Coordinates of C-alpha atoms in Angstrom, one line a residue:
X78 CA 0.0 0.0 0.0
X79 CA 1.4 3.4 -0.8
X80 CA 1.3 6.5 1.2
X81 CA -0.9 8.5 -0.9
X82 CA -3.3 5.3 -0.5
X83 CA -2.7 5.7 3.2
X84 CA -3.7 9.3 3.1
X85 CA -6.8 8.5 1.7
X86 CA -9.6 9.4 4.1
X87 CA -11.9 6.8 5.1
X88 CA -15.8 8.4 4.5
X89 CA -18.0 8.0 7.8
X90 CA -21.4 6.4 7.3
X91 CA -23.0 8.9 10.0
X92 CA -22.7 12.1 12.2
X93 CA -22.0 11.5 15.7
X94 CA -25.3 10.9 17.4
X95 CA -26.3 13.4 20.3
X96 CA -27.7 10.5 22.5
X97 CA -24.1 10.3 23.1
X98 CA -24.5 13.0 25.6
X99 CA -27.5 11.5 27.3
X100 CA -25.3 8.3 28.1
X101 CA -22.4 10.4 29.4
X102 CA -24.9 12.8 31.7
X103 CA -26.1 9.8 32.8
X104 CA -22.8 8.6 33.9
X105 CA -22.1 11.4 35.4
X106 CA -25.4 11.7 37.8
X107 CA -24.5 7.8 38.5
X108 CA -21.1 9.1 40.0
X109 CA -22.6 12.0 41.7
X110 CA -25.5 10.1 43.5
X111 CA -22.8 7.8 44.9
X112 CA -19.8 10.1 45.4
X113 CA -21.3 11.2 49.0
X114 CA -21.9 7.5 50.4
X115 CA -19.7 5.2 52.1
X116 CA -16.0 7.0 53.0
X117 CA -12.9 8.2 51.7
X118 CA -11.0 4.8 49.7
X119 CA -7.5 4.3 51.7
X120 CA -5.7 5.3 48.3
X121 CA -7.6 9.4 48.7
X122 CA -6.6 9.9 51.6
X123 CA -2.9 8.9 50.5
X124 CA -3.4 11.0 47.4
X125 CA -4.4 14.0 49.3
X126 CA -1.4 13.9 51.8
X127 CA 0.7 13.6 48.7
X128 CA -1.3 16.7 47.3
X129 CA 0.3 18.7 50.0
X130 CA 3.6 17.2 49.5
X131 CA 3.9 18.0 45.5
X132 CA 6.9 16.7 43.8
X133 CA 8.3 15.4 40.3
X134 CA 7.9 12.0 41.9
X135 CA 6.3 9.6 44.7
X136 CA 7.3 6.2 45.6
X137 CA 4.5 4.2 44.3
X138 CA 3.0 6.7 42.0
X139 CA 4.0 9.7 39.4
X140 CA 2.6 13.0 39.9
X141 CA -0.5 13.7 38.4
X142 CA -2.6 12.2 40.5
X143 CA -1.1 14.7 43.6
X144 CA -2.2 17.4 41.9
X145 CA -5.4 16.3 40.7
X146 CA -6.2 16.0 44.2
X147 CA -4.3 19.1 45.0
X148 CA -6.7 21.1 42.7
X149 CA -10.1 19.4 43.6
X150 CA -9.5 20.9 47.4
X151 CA -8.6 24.2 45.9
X152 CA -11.2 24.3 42.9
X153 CA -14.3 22.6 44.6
X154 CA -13.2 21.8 48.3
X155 CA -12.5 19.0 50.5
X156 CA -15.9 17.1 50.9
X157 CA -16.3 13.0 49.7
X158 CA -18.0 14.6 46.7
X159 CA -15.1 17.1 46.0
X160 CA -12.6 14.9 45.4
X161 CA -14.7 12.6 43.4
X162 CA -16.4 14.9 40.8
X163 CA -12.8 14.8 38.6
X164 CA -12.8 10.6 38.4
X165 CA -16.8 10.9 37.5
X166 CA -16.2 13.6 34.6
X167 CA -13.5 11.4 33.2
X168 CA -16.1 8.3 33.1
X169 CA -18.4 10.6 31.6
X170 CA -15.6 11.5 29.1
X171 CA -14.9 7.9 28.4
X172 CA -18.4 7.2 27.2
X173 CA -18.3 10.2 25.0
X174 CA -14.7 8.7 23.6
X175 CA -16.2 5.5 22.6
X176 CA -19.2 6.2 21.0
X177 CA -17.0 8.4 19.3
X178 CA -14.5 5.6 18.6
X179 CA -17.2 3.6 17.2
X180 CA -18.2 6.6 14.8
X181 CA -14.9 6.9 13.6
X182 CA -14.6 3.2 12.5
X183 CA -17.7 3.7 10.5
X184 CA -20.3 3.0 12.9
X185 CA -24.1 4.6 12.9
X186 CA -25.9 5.7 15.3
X187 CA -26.9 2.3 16.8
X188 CA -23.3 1.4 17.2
X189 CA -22.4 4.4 18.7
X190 CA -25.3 4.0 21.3
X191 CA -24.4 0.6 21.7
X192 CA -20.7 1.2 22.6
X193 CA -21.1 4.3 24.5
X194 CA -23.7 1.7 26.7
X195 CA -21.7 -0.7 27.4
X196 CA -18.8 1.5 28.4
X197 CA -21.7 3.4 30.7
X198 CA -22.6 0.1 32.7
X199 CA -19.3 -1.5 32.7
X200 CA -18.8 -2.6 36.3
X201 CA -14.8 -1.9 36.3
X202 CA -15.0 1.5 34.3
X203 CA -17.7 2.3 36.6
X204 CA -15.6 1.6 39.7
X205 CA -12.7 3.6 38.3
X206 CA -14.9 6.6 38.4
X207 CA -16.7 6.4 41.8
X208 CA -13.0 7.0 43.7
X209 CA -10.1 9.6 43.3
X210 CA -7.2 7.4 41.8
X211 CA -5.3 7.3 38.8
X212 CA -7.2 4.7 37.5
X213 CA -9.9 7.1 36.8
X214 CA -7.9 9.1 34.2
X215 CA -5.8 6.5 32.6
X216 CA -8.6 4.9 30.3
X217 CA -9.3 8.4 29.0
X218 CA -5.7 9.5 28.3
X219 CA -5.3 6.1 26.4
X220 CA -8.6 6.3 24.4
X221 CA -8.2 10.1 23.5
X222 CA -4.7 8.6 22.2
X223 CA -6.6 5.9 20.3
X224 CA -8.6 8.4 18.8
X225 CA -5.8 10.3 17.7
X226 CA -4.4 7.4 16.0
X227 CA -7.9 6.1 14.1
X228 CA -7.8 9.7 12.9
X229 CA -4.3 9.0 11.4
X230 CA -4.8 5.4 10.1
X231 CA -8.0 7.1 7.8
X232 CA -5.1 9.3 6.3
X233 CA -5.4 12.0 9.0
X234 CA -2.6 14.6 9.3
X235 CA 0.4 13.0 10.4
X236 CA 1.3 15.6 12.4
X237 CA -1.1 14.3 14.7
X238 CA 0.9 12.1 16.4
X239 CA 2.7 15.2 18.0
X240 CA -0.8 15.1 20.3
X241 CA -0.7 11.1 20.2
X242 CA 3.0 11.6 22.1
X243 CA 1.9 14.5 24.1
X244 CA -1.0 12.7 25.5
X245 CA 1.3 9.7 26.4
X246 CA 3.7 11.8 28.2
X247 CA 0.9 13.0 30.5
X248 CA -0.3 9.4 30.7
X249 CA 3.0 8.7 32.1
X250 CA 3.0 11.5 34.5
X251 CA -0.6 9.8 35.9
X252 CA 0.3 6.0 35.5
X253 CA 4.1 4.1 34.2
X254 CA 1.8 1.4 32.6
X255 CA 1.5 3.9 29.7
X256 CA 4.3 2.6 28.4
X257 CA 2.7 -0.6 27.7
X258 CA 0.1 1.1 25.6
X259 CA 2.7 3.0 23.5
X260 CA 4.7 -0.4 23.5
X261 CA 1.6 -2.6 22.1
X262 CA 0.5 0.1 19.8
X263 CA 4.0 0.3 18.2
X264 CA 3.6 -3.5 18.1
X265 CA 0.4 -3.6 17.1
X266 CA 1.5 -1.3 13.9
X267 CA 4.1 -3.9 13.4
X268 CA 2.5 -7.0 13.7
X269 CA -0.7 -5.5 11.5
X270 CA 1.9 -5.1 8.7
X271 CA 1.1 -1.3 8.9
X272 CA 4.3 -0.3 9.4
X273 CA 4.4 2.0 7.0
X274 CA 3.1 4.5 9.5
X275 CA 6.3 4.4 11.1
X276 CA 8.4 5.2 8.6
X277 CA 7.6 9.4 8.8
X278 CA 9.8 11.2 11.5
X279 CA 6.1 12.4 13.2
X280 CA 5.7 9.5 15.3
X281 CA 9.1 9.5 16.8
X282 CA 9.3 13.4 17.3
X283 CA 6.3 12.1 18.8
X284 CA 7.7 9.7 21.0
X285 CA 10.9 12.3 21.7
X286 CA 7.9 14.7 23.1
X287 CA 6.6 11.9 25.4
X288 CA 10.0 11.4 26.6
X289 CA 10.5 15.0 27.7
X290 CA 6.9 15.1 29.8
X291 CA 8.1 12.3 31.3
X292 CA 11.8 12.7 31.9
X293 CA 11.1 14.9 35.6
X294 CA 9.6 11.9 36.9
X295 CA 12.0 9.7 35.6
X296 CA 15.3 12.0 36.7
X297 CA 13.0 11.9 40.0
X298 CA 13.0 8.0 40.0
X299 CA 16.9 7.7 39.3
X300 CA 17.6 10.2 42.1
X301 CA 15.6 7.9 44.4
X302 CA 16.8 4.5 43.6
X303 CA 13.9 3.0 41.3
X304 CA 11.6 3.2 43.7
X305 CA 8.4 1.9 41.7
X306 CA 10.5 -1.3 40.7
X307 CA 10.7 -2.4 44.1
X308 CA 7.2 -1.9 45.3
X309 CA 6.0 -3.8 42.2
X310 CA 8.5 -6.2 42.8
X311 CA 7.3 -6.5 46.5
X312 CA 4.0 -6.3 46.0
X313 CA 3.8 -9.2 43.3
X314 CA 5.7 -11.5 46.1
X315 CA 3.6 -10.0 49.4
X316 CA 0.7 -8.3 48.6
X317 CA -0.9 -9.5 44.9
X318 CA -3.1 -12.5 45.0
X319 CA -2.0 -14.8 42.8
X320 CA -4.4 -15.7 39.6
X321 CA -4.4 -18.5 37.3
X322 CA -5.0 -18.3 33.5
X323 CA -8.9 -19.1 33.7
X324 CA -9.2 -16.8 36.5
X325 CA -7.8 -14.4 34.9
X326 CA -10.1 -14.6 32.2
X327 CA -13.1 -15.0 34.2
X328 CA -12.2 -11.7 36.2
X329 CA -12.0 -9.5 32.9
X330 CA -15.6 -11.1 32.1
X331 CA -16.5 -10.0 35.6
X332 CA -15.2 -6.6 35.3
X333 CA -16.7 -6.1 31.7
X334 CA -20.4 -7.8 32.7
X335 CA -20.8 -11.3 31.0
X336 CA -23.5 -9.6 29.1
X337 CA -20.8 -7.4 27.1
X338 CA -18.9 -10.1 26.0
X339 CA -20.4 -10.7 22.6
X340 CA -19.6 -7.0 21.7
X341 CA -16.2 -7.4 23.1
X342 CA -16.0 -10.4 20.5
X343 CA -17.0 -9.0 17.9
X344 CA -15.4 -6.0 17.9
X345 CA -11.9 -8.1 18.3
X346 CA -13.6 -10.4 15.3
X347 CA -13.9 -7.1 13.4
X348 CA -10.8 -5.2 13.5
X349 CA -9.0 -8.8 13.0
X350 CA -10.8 -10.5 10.1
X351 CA -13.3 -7.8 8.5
X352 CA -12.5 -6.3 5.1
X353 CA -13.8 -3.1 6.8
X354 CA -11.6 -3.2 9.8
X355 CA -8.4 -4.0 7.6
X356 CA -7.3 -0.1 7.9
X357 CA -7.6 -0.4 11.6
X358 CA -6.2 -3.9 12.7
X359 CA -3.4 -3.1 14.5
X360 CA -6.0 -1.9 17.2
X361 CA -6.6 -5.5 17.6
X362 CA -3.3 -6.6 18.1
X363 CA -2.9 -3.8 20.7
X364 CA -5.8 -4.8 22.8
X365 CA -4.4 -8.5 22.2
X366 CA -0.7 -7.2 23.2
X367 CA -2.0 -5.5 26.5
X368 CA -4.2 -8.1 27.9
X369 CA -1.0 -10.8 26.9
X370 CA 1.5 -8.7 28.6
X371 CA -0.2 -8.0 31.8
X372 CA -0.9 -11.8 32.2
X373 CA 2.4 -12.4 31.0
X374 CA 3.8 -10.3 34.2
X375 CA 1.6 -11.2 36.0
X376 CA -0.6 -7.9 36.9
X377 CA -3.7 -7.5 39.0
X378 CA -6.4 -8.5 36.6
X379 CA -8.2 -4.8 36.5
X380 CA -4.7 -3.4 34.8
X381 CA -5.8 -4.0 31.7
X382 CA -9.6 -2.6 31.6
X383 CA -8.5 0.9 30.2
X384 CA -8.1 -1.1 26.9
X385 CA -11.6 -2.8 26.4
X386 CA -13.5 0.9 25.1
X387 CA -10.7 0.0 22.2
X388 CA -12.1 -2.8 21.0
X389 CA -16.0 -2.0 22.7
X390 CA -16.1 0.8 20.0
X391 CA -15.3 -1.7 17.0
X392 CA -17.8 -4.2 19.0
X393 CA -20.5 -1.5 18.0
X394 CA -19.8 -1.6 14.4
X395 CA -19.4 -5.4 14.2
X396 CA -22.6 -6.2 15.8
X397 CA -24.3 -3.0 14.3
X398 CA -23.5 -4.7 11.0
X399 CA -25.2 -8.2 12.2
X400 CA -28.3 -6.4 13.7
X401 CA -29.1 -4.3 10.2
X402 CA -30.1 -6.9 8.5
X403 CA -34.1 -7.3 8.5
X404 CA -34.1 -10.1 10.4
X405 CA -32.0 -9.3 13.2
X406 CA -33.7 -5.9 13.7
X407 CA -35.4 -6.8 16.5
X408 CA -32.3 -7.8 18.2
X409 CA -30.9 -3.9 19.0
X410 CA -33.7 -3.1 21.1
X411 CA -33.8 -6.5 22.9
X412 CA -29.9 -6.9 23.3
X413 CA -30.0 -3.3 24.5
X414 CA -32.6 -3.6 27.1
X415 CA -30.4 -6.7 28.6
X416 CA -27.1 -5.2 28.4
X417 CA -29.1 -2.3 30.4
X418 CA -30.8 -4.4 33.2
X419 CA -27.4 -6.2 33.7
X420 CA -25.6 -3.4 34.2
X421 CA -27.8 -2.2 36.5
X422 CA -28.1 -5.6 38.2
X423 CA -24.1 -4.7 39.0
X424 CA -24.1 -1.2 39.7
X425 CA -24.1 -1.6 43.5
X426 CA -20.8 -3.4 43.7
X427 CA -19.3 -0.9 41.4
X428 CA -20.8 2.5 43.0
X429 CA -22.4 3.0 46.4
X430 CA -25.2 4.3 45.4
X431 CA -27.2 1.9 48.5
X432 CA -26.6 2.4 51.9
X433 CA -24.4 0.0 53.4
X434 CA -26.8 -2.0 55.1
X435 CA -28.8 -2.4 52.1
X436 CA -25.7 -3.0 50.0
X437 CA -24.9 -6.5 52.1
X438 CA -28.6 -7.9 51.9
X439 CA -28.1 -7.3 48.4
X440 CA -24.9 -8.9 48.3
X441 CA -25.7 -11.9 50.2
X442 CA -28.6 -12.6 47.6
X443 CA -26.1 -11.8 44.7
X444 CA -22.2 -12.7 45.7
X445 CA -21.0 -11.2 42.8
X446 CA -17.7 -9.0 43.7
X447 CA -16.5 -11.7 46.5
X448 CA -15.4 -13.9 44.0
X449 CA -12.4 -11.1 42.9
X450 CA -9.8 -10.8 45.5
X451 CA -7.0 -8.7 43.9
X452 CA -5.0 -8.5 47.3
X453 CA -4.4 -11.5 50.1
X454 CA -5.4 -9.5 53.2
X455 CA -8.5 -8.3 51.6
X456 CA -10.8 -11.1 53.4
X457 CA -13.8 -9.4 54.9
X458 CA -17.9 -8.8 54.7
X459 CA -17.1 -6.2 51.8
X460 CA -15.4 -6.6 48.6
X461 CA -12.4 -4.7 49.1
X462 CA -13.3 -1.1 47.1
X463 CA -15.6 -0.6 49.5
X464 CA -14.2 -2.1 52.9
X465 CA -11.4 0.0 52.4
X466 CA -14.1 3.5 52.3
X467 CA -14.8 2.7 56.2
X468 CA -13.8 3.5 59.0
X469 CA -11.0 6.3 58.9
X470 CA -12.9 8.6 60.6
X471 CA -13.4 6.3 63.5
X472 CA -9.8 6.0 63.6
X473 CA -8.9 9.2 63.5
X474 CA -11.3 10.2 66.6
X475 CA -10.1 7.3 68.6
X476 CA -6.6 8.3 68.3
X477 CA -7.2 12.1 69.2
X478 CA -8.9 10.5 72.2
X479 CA -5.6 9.0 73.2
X480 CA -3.4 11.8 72.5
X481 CA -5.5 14.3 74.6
X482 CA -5.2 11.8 77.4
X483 CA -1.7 12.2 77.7
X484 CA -0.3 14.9 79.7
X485 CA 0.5 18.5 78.0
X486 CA 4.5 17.5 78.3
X487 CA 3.8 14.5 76.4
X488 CA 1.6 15.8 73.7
X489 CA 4.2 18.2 73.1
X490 CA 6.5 15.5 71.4
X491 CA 4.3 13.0 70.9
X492 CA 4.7 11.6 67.4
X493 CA 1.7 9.0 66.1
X494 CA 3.0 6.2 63.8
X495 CA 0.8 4.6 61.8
X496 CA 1.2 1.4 59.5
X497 CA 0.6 2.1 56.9
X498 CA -0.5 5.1 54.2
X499 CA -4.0 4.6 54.3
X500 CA -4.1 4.9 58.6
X501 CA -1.5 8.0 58.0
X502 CA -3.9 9.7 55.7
X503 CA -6.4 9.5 58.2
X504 CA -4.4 11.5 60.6
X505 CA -3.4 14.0 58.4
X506 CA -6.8 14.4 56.8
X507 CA -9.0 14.1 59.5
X508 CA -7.0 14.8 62.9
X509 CA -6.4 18.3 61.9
X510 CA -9.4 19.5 63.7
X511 CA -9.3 17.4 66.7
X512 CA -5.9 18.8 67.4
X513 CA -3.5 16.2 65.8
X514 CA -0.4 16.4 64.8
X515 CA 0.7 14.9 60.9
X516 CA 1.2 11.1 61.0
X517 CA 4.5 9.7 60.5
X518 CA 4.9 6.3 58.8
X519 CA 7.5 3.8 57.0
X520 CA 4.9 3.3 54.2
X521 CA 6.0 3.9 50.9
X522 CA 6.2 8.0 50.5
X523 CA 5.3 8.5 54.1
X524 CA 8.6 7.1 54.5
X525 CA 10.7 9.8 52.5
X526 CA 8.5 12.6 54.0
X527 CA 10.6 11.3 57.4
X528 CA 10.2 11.8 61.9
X529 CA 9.2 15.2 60.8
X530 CA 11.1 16.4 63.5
X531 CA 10.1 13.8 66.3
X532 CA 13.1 11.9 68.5
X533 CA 10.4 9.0 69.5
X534 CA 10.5 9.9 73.2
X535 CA 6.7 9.6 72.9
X536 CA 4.8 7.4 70.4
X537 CA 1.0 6.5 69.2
X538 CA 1.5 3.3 67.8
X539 CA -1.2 1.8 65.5
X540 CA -2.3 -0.3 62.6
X541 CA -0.1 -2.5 60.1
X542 CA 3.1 -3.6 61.1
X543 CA 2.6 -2.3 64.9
X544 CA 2.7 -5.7 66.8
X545 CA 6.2 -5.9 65.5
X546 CA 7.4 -2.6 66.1
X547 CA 6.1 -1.7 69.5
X548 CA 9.1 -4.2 70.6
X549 CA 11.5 -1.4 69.8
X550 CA 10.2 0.5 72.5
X551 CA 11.2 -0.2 76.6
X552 CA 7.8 1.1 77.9
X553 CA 4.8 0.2 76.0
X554 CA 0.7 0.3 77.3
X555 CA -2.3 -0.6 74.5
X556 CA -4.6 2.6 75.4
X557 CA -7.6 1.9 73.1
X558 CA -8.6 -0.6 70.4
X559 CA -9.9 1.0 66.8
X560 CA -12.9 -1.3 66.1
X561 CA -14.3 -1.0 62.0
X562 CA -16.8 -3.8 61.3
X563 CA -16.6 -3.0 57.5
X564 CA -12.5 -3.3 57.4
X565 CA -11.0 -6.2 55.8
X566 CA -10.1 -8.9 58.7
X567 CA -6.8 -7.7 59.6
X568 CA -8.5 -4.0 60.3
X569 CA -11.3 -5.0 62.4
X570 CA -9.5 -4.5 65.6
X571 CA -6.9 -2.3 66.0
X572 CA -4.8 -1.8 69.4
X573 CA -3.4 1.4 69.9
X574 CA -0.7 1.9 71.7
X575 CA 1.5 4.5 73.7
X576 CA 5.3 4.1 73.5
X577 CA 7.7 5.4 75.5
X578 CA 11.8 5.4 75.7
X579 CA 12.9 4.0 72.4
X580 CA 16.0 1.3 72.7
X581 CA 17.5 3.2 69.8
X582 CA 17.0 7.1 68.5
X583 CA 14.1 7.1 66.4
X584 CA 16.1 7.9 63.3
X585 CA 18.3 4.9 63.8
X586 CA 14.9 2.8 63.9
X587 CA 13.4 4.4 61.1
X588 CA 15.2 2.4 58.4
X589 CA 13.9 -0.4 59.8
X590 CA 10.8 0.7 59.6
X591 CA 11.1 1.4 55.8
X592 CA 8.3 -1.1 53.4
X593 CA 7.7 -0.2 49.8
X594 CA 5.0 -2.0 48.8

């Protein structure tokens, strides 16, 4: 195929259909009606402390998702709701993206509204947008990308990919598994014998842009030893559950709704085999590349979900195809009305939009989300999103209960350790107003941010990890026990303790204390 062939635009078969908008409103007033309920997840409140910590770089993160939450409390303010309206307008977003997607491949209305429904009631996209992580953002980054480069396969301006590599340098700045994405497009270009698109000096000036986004957090990495290697490493050997193959596979069904699958199918079928997916196959071998490598390493089986509204919007225009023929007509309404009822049938374990109560009746008649256990200690009443949204508060208070107990000499250099980042966050989010002092901690960035000062003459001693490390103090009394009925098993019950005369200086201990994970 020659370039002037490759230039060639590829004619669309319809406008882009305004229900579009309807399904992302929608979306967006699911988010909202749920963004109040439940708690803070353990990752916000780690997000938020690192909001007021900005740098290039954090431990177990890059930077973007600091100062996303650094500008919802400016912007909007520090309610629940506050910090979750940015991860609901980016689910929104993402249903605008694919219908979009699917128009771009060809698709008419129908497979528009098909795709942009499917991404709506997805159970794992739907997750990704009820909580402030980086999660939330990532699918969105990598579709707007994916849009980009449909535009270019049709002939587009090949200067486009100058927005392609600025969009995957801020993908790296939210999440490092970007680079898989640029890796399995490249690939997927490759292995779609489309390589020609490669031969132009746009996508690498592309690529040279990504690098330059990304080169403060990586200068930040070198300067701090790789920290992201080792808590992937450790996590994958401490924390991960491990999966087998059919799991695997039977968690991305989960994730997508079972109901979904056929356009999942057929949209892989479509960009694949079909004469009219030809221009666009190496989007199949991308999806195909992502979901290989992440089992190939091993990932937690929601890693690769930002993919699926990739091969959802060719799913459209397969089945779009199938269901225009007279008799299959009938099928669009009835397919649609099941895809919709499923969905629903999940939302709960996806967005609290029931109160808690409610939520485990309905669980116990429908134990969907127990069967997905992405981390060993996550055993508990709750699937682990939302066991991990309860309790912080609680904790919080009964530690402020124990520092004001102690006499005025004490508080005075009383530092409170906590586990791990989660319990830290609490402290520094919520103990500000009951007269608290910031948390100091060993977990992952809490560790770089250091004793803050404190020599460990006095210590509050809770959560993760405290068992082992009240034994590096000669004076040691439990003074309350944090109880969370929601928490995962290991959380329930919580002994806090009060520490006194460390048998080293506190920043001898503290490199002991030091877990990346």
């Amino acid at each position: 195929m020659t370039r002037l062939q490759l230039r060639q635009p590829l004619p669309l078969s319809s406008s882009i259909s305004p229900f579009l908008v309807f399904l992302a409103l929608a979306g967006l007033l699911l988010h909202v009606a749920g963004s109040g309920r439940y708690g803070f997840f353990r990752d916000e409140l780690y997000y938020i402390a690192c909001g007021d910590h900005l740098a290039w770089g954090y431990v177990d993160q890059p930077p973007l998702i600091a100062v996303v939450a650094r500008l919802s409390g400016f912007l909007l303010g520090t309610s629940l709701s506050d910090y979750r309206f940015f991860p609901a307008l980016a689910g929104a977003c993402l249903v605008l993206l694919t219908g979009w997607m699917a128009h771009e491949l060809g698709g008419a209305r129908f497979a528009q509204i098909l795709a942009g429904t499917t991404i709506l009631l997805m159970p794992g996209q739907l997750a990704f947008g009820s909580f402030l992580s980086m999660n939330a953002f990532e699918p969105v980054i990598w579709m707007t990308s994916t849009l980009l480069l449909i535009r270019i396969l049709k002939g587009g301006d090949e200067r486009l990919w100058l927005l392609f590599g600025a969009l995957a340098g801020i993908g790296l700045l939210n999440k490092h598994t970007t680079l898989l994405f640029g890796f399995s497009v490249v690939m997927g270009l490759l292995l779609a014998g489309q390589a020609a698109h490669l031969r132009s000096k746009w996508p690498w000036v592309g690529g040279l842009l990504a690098l330059g986004i990304f080169l403060p957090n990586l200068i930040w990495e070198a300067q701090h030893n790789w920290p992201q290697i080792e808590v992937v490493l450790n996590a994958q050997r401490f924390k991960n559950t491990p999966v087998s193959f059919w799991q695997f596979l039977g968690e991305q069904i989960l994730f997508l709704n079972p109901i979904a699958l056929p356009v999942v199918v057929a949209g892989l079928g479509w960009l694949l085999f079909a004469e009219k997916g030809k221009r666009f196959r190496c989007l199949g071998w991308t999806f195909l590349l992502v979901i290989g490598t992440v089992m190939a390493l091993k990932g937690k089986t929601y890693y690769p979900l930002p993919v699926y509204p990739l091969v959802i919007a060719a799913g459209g225009v397969g089945l779009g195809a199938v269901f225009a023929t007279p008799r299959h007509k009938w099928l669009k309404a009835a397919y649609l009305t099941v895809l919709v009822v499923s969905g629903a049938g999940m939302l709960p374990y996806t967005v609290p939009v029931l109160p808690i109560e409610t939520f485990l009746r309905y669980q116990s008649l429908i134990p969907l989300a127990r069967t997905v256990k992405t981390e060993r200690d996550s055993d508990g009443n709750l699937h682990q999103l939302f066991a991990d949204m309860f309790g912080w508060e609680n904790m919080a208070a009964t530690v402020a209960e124990v520092y004001q107990s102690l006499s005025p000499a004490d508080r005075a250099q009383c530092a409170i350790v906590a586990g791990n980042y989660g319990e830290a966050g609490a402290i520094d989010f919520f103990g500000a107003r009951l007269g608290l002092p910031k948390a100091i901690s060993g977990h992952n960035n809490y560790y770089l941010w250091g004793t803050r000062g404190h020599t460990g003459e006095v210590v509050i001693l809770f959560g993760e990890h405290a068992e082992s490390m009240k034994m590096m103090f000669r004076r040691v009394q439990q003074a309350a026990t944090i109880s969370n009925p929601y928490a995962a098993a290991a959380e329930k019950f919580l002994p806090v303790y009060v520490c006194r005369s460390p048998k080293t200086p506190l920043t001898v201990i503290w490199s002991v204390w030091k877990f990346y994970i």
